Every structure is written in C-alpha cells, then in structure tokens.
GROMACS .gro file of N, CA, C and O in nm:
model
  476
    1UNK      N    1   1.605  -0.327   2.585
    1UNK     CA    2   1.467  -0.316   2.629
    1UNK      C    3   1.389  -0.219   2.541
    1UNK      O    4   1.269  -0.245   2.534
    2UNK      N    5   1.439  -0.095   2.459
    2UNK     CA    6   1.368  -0.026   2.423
    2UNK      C    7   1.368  -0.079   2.296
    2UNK      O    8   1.290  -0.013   2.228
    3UNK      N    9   1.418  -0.167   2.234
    3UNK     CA   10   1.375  -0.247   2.114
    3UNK      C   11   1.229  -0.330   2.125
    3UNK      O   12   1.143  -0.334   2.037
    4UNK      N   13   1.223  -0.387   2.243
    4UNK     CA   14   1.098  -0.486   2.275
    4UNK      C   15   1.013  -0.416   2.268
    4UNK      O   16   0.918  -0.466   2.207
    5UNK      N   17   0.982  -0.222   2.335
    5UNK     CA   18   0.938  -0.161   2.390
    5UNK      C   19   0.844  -0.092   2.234
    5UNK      O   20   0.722  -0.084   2.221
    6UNK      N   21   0.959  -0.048   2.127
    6UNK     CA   22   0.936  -0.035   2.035
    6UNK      C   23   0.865  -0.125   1.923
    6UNK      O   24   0.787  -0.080   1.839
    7UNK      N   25   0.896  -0.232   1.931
    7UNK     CA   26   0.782  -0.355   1.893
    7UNK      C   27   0.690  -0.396   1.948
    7UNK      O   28   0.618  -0.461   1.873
    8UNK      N   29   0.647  -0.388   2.074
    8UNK     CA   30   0.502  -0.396   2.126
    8UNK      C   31   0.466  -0.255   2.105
    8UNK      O   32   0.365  -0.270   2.037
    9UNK      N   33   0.483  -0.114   2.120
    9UNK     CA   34   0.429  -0.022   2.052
    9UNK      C   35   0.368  -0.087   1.887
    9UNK      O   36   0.251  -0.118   1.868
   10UNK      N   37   0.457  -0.094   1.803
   10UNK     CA   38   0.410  -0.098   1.692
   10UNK      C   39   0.335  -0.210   1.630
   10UNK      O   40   0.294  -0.212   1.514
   11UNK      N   41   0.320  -0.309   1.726
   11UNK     CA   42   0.223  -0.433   1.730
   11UNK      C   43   0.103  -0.369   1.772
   11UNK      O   44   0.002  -0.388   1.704
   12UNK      N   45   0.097  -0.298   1.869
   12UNK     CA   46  -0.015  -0.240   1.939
   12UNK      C   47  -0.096  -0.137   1.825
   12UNK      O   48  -0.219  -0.135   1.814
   13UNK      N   49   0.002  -0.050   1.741
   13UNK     CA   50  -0.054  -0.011   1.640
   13UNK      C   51  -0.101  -0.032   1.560
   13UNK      O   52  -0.189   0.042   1.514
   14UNK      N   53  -0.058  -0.157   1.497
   14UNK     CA   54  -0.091  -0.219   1.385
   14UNK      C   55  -0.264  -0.293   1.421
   14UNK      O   56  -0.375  -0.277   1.370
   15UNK      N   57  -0.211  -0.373   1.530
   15UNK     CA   58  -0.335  -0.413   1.611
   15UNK      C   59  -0.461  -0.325   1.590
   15UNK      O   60  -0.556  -0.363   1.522
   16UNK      N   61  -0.457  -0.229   1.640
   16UNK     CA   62  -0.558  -0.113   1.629
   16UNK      C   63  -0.603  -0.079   1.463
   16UNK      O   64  -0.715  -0.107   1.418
   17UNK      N   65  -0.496  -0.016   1.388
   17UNK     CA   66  -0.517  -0.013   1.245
   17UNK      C   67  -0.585  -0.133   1.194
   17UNK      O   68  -0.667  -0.099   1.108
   18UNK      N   69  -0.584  -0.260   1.213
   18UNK     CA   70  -0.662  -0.388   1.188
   18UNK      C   71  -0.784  -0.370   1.213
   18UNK      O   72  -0.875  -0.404   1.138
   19UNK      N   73  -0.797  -0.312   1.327
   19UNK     CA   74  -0.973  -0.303   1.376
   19UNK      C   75  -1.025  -0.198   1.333
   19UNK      O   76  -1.146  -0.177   1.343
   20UNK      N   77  -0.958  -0.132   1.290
   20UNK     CA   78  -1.031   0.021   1.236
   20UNK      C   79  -1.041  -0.020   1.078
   20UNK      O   80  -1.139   0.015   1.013
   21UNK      N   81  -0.949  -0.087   1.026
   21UNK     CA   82  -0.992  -0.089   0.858
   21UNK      C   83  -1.051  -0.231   0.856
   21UNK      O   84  -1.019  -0.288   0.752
   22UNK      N   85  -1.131  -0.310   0.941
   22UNK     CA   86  -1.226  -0.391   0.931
   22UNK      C   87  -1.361  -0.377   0.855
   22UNK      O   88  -1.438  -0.458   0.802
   23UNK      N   89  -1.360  -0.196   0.873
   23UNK     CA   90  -1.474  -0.142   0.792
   23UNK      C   91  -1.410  -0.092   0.674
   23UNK      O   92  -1.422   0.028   0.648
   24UNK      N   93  -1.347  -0.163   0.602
   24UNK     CA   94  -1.292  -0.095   0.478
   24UNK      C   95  -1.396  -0.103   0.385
   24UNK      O   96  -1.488  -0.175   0.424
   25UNK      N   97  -1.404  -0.075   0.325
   25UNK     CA   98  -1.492  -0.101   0.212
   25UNK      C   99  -1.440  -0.084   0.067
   25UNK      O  100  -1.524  -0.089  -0.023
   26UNK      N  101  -1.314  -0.066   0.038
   26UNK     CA  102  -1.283  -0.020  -0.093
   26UNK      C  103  -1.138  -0.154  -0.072
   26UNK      O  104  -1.073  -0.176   0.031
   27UNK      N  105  -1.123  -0.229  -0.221
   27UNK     CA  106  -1.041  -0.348  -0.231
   27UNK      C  107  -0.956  -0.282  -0.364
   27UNK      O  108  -1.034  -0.231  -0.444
   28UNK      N  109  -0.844  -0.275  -0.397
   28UNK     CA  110  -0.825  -0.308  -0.541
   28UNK      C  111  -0.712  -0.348  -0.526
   28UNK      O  112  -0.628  -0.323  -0.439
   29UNK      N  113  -0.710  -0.437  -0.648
   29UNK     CA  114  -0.602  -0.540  -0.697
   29UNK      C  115  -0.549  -0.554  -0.779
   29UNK      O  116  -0.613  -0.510  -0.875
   30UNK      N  117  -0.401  -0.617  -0.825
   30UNK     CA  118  -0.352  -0.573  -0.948
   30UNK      C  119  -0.213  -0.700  -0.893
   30UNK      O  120  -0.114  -0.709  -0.820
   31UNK      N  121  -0.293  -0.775  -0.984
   31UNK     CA  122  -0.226  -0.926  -1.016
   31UNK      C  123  -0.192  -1.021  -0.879
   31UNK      O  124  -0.285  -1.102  -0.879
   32UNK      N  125  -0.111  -1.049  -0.771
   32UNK     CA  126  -0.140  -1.100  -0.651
   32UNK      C  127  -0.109  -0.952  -0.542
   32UNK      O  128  -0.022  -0.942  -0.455
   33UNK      N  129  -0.145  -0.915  -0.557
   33UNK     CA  130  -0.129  -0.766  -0.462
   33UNK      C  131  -0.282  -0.723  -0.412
   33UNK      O  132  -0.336  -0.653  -0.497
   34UNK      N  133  -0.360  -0.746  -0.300
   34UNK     CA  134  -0.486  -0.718  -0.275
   34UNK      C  135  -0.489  -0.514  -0.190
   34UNK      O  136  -0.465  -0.493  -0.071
   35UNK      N  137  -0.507  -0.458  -0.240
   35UNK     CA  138  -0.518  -0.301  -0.163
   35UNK      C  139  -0.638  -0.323  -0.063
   35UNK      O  140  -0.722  -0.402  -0.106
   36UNK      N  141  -0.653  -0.294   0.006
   36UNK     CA  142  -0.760  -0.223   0.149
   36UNK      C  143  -0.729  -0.101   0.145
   36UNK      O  144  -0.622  -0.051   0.179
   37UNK      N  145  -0.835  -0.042   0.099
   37UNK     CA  146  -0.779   0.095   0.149
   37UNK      C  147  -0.921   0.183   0.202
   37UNK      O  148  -1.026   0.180   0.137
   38UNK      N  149  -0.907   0.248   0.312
   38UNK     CA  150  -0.966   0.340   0.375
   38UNK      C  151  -0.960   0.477   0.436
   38UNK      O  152  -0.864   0.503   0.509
   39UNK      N  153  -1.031   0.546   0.420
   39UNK     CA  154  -1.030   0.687   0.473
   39UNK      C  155  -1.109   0.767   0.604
   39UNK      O  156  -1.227   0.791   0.631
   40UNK      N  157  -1.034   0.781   0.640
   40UNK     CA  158  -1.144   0.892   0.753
   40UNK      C  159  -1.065   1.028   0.778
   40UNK      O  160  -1.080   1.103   0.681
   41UNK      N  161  -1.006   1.069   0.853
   41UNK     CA  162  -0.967   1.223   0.836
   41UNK      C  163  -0.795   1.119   0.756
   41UNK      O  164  -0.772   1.179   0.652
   42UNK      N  165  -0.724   1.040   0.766
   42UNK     CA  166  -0.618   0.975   0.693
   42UNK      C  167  -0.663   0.881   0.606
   42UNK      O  168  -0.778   0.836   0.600
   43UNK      N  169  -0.559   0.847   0.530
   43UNK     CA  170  -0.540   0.716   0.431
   43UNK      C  171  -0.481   0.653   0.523
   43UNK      O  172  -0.384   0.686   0.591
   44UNK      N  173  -0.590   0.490   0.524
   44UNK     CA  174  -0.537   0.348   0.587
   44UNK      C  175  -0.504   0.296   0.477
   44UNK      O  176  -0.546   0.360   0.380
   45UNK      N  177  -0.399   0.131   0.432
   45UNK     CA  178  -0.399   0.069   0.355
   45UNK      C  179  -0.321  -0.050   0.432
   45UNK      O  180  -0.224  -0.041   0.508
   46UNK      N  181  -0.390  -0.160   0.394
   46UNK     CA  182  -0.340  -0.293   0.424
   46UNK      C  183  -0.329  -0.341   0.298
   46UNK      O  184  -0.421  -0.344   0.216
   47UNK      N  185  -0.185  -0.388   0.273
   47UNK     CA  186  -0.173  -0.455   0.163
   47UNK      C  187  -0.163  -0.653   0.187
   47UNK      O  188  -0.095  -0.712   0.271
   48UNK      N  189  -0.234  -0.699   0.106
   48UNK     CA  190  -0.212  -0.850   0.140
   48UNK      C  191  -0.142  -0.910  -0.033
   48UNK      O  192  -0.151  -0.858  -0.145
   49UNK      N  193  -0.081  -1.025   0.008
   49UNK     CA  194  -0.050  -1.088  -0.115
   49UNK      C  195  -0.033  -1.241  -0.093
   49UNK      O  196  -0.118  -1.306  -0.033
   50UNK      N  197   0.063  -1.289  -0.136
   50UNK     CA  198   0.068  -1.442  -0.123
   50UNK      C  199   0.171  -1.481  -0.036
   50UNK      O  200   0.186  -1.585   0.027
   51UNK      N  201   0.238  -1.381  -0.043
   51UNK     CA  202   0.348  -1.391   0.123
   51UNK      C  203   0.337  -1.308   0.210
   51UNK      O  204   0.363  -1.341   0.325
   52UNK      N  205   0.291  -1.170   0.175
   52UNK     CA  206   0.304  -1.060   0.323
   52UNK      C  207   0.148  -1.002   0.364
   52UNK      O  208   0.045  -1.049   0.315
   53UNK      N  209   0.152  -0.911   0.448
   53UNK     CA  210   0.060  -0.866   0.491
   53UNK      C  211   0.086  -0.761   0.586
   53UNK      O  212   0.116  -0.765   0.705
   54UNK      N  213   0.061  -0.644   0.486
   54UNK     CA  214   0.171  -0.513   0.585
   54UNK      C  215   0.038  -0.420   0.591
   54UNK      O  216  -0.061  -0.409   0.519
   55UNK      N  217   0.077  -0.368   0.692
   55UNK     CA  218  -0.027  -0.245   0.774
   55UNK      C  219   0.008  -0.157   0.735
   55UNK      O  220   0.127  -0.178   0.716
   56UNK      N  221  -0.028  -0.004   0.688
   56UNK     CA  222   0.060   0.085   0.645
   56UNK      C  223   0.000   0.197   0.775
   56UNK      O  224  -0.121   0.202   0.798
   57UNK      N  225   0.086   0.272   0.843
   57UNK     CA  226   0.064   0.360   0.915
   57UNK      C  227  -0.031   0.508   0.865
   57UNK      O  228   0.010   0.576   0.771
   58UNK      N  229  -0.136   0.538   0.927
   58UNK     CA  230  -0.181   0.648   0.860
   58UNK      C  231  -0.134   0.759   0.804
   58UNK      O  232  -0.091   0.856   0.866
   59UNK      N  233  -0.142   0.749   0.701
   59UNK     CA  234  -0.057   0.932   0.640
   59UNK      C  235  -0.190   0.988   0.508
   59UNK      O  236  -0.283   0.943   0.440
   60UNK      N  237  -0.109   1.126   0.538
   60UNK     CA  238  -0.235   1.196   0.441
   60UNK      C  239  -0.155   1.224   0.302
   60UNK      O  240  -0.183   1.324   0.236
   61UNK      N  241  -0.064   1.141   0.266
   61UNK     CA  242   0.001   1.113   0.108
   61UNK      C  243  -0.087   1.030   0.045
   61UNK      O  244  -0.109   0.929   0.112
   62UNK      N  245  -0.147   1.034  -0.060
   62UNK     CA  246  -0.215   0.962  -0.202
   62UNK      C  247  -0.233   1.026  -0.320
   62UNK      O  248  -0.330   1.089  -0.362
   63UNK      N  249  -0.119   1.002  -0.371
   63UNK     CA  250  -0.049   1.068  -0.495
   63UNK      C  251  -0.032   0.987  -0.629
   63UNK      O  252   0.059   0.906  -0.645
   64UNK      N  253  -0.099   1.006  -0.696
   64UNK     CA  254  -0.164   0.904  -0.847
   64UNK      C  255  -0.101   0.983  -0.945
   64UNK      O  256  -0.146   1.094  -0.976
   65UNK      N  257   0.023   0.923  -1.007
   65UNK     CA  258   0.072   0.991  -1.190
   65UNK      C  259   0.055   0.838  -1.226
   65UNK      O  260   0.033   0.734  -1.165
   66UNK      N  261   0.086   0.893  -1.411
   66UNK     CA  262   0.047   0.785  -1.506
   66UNK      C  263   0.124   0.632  -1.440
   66UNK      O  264   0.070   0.523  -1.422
   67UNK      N  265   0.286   0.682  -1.411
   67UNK     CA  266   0.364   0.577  -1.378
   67UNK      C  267   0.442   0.536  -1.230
   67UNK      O  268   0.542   0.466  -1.217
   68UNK      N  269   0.370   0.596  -1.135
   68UNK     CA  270   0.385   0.586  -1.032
   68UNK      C  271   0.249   0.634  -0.903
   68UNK      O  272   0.160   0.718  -0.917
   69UNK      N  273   0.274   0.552  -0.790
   69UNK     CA  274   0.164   0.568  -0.708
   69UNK      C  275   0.215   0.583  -0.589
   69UNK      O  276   0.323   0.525  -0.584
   70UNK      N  277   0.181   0.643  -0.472
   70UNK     CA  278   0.275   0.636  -0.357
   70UNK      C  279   0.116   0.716  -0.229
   70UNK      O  280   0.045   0.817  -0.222
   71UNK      N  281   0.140   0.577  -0.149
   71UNK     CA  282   0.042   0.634  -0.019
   71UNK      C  283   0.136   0.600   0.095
   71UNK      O  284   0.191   0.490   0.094
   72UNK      N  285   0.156   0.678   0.183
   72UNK     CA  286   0.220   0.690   0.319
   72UNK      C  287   0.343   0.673   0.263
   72UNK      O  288   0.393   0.750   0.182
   73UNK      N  289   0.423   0.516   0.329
   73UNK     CA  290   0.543   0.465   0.312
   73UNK      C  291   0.522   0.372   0.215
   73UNK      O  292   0.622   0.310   0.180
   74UNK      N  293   0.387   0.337   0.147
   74UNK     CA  294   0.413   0.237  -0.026
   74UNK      C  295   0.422   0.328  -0.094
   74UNK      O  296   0.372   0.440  -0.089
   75UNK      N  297   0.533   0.248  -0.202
   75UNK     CA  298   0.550   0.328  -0.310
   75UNK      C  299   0.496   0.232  -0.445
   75UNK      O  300   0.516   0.111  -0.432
   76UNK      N  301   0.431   0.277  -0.572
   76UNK     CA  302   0.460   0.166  -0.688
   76UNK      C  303   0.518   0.253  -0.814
   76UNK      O  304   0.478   0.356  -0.867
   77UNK      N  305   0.601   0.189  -0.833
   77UNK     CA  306   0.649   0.243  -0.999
   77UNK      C  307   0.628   0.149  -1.101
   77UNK      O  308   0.689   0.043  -1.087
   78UNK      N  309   0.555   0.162  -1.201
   78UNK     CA  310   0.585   0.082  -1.340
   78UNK      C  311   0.693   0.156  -1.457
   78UNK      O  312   0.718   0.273  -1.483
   79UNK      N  313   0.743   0.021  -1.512
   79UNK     CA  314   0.821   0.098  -1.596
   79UNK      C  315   0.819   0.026  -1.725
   79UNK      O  316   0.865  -0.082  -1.761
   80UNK      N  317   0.764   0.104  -1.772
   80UNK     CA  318   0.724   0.065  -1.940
   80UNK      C  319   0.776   0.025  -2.058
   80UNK      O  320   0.706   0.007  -2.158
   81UNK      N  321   0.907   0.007  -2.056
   81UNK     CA  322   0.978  -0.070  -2.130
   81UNK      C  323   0.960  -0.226  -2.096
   81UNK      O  324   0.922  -0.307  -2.180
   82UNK      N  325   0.995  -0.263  -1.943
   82UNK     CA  326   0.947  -0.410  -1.899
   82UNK      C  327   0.860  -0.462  -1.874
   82UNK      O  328   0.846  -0.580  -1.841
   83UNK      N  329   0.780  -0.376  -1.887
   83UNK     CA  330   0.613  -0.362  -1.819
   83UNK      C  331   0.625  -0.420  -1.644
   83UNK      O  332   0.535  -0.435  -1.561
   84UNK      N  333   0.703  -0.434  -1.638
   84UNK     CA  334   0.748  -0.423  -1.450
   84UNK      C  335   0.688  -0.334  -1.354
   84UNK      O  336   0.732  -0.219  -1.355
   85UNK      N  337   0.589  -0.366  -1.262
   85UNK     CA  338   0.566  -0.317  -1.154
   85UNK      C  339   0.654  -0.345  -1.037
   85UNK      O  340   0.681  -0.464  -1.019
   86UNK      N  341   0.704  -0.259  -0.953
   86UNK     CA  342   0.774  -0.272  -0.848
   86UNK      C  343   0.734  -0.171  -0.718
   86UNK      O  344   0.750  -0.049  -0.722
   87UNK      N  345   0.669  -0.258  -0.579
   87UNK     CA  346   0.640  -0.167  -0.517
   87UNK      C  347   0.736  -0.192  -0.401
   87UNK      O  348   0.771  -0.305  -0.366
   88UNK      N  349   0.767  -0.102  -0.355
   88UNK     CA  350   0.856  -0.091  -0.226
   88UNK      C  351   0.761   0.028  -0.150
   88UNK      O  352   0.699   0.130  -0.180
   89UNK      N  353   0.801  -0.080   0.003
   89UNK     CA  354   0.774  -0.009   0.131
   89UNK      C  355   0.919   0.035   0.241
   89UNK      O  356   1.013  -0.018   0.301
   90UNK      N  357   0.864   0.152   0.216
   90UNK     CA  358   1.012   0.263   0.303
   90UNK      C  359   0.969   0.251   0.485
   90UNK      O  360   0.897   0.336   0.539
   91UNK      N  361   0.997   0.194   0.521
   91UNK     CA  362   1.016   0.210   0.659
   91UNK      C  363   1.078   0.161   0.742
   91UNK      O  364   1.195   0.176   0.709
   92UNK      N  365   1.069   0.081   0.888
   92UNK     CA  366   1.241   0.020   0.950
   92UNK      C  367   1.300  -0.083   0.898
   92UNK      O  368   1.420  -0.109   0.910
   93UNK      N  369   1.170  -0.183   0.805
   93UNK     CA  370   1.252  -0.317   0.723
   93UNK      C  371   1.298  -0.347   0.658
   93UNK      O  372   1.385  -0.429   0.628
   94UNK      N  373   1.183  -0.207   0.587
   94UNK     CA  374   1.143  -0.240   0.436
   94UNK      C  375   1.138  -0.360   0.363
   94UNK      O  376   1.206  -0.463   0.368
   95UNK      N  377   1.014  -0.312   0.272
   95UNK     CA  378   1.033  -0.450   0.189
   95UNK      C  379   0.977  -0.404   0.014
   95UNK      O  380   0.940  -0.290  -0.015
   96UNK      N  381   0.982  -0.529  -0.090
   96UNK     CA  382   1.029  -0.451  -0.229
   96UNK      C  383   0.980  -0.637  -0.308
   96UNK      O  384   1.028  -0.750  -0.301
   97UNK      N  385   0.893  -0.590  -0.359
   97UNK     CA  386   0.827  -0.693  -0.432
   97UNK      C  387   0.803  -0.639  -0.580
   97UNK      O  388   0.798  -0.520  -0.611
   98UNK      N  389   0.791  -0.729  -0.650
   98UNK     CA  390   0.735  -0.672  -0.856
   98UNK      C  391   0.634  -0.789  -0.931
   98UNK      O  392   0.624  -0.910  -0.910
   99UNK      N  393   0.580  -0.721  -1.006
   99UNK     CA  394   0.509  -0.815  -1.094
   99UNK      C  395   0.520  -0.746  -1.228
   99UNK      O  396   0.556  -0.630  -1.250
  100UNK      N  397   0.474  -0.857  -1.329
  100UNK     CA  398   0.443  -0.788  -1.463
  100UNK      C  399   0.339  -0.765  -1.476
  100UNK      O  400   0.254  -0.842  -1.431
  101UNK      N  401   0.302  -0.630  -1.555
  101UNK     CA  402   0.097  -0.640  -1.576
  101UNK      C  403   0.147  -0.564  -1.713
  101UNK      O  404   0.262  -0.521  -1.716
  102UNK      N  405   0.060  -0.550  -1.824
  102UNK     CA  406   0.065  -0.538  -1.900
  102UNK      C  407  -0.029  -0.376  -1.903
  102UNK      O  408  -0.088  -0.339  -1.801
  103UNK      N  409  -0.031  -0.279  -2.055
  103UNK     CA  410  -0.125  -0.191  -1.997
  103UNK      C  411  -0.221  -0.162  -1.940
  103UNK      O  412  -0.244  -0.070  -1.861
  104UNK      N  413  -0.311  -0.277  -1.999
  104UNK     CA  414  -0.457  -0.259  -1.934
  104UNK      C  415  -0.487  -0.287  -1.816
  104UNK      O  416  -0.592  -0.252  -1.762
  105UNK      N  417  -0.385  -0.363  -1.755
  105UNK     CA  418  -0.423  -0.418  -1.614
  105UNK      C  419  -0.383  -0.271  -1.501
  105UNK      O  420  -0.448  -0.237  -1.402
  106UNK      N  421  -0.229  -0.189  -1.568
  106UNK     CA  422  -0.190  -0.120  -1.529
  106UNK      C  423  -0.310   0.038  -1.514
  106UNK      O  424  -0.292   0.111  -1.418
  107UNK      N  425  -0.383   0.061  -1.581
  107UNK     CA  426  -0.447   0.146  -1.638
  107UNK      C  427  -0.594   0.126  -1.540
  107UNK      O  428  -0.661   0.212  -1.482
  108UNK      N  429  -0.607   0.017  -1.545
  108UNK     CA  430  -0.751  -0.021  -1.504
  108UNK      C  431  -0.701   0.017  -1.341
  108UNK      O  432  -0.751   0.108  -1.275
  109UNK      N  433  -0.588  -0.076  -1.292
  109UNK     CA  434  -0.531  -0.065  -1.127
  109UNK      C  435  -0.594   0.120  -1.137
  109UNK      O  436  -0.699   0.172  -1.100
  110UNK      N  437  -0.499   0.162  -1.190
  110UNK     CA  438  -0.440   0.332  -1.189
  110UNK      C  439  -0.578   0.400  -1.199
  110UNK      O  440  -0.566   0.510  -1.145
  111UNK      N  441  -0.713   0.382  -1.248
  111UNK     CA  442  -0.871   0.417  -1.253
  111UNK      C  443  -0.919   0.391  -1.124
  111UNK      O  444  -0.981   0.468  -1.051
  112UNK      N  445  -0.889   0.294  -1.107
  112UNK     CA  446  -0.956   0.203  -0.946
  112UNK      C  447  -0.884   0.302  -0.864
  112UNK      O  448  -0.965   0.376  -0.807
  113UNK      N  449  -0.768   0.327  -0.839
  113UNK     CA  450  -0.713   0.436  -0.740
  113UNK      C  451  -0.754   0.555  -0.710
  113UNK      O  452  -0.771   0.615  -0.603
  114UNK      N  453  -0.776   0.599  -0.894
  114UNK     CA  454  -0.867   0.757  -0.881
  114UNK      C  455  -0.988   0.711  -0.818
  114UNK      O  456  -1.030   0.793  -0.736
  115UNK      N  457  -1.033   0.645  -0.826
  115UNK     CA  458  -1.202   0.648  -0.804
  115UNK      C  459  -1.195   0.630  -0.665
  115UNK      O  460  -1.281   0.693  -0.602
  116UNK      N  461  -1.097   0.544  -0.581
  116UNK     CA  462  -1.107   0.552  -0.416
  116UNK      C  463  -1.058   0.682  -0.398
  116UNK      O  464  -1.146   0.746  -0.341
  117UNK      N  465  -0.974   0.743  -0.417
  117UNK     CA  466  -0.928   0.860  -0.379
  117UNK      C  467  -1.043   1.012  -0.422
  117UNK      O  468  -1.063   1.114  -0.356
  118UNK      N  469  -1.096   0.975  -0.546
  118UNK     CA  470  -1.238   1.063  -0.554
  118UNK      C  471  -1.177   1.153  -0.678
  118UNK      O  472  -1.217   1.268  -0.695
  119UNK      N  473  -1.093   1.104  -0.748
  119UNK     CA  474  -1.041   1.192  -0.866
  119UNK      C  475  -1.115   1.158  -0.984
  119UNK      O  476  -1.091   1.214  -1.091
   0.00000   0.00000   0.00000
C-alpha cells in the first residue's frame, strides 16, 4: 500500500508542477530534447523529447561548466572526443538518453542556459 501511496503522492506532484510551469516562459533546445524551464524562489524544468516527458522536482541546483550542466536530478555531460551528449536523470527510475551535437549547437545550448539562469 505504501507503494500506491507513494505514487499518487508523486503524481499529485508532478500534477501541480505542470500547472505551475504552464507559465513558463523560457524553452531551450538542443537537437530532440525541448527544456521548460522556470523560476520563482526554485528551478522548475520539464524536459520533453520524442519519447519522454519528465517533471523535474524543484531544486535550487543550476550549475553551467563548459562540459557539463546539472539542474536538480538532470544531469548533461558532453564529451568532446565523440561529440556525445548524454543526459541522465538520478532519481527512483532513472533514466539516460544521448545525442550527437557538434560545437556550435553545444555552445549555443550552453549560452541559452546562461541567459535563463541570468549569467
């Protein structure tokens, strides 16, 4: 029972996080990976793509280096020998998707981040 109990909690959350980043206003994207991301006293982010569509729980992590990005429980690393993006989400399922982008796409993503975050 406290499994069910624990999934309608976190349906109920997610639920809510949906209606609150309805007013998102900031999108960025980087090859089939769509960001939502919003702020009010936390970082919201809904990530959409061509198969998932994950809610990310509010946290006050948004942390931008050249080759890695990480808000709440997403993480992205590129790694520059393959030009491989790989983002994984840390939490009870997890999940772990990649694409290739080349620099500029990588660079341009990594600008778009500073500029929602206000760097």
């Amino acid at each position: 029972m406290s499994e069910r109990k624990s999934y309608l909690r976190l349906m109920g959350e997610g639920f809510r996080m949906l209606k609150q980043l309805k007013q998102t206003d900031t999108s960025v994207s980087l090859r089939s990976w769509t960001f939502s991301i919003h702020r009010d006293q936390e970082w919201h982010v809904v990530l959409r793509s061509n198969r998932i569509k994950w809610i990310g729980l509010p946290s006050r992590t948004f942390d931008i280096r050249p080759d890695a990005i990480r808000i709440g429980d997403l993480q992205i690393i590129r790694h520059h020998e393959s030009n491989e993006v790989r983002l994984t989400i840390n939490e009870e399922w997890g999940l772990e998707n990649k694409v290739v982008c080349d620099n500029l796409e990588w660079e341009t993503f990594v600008d778009a981040l500073k500029q929602v975050k206000g760097e």
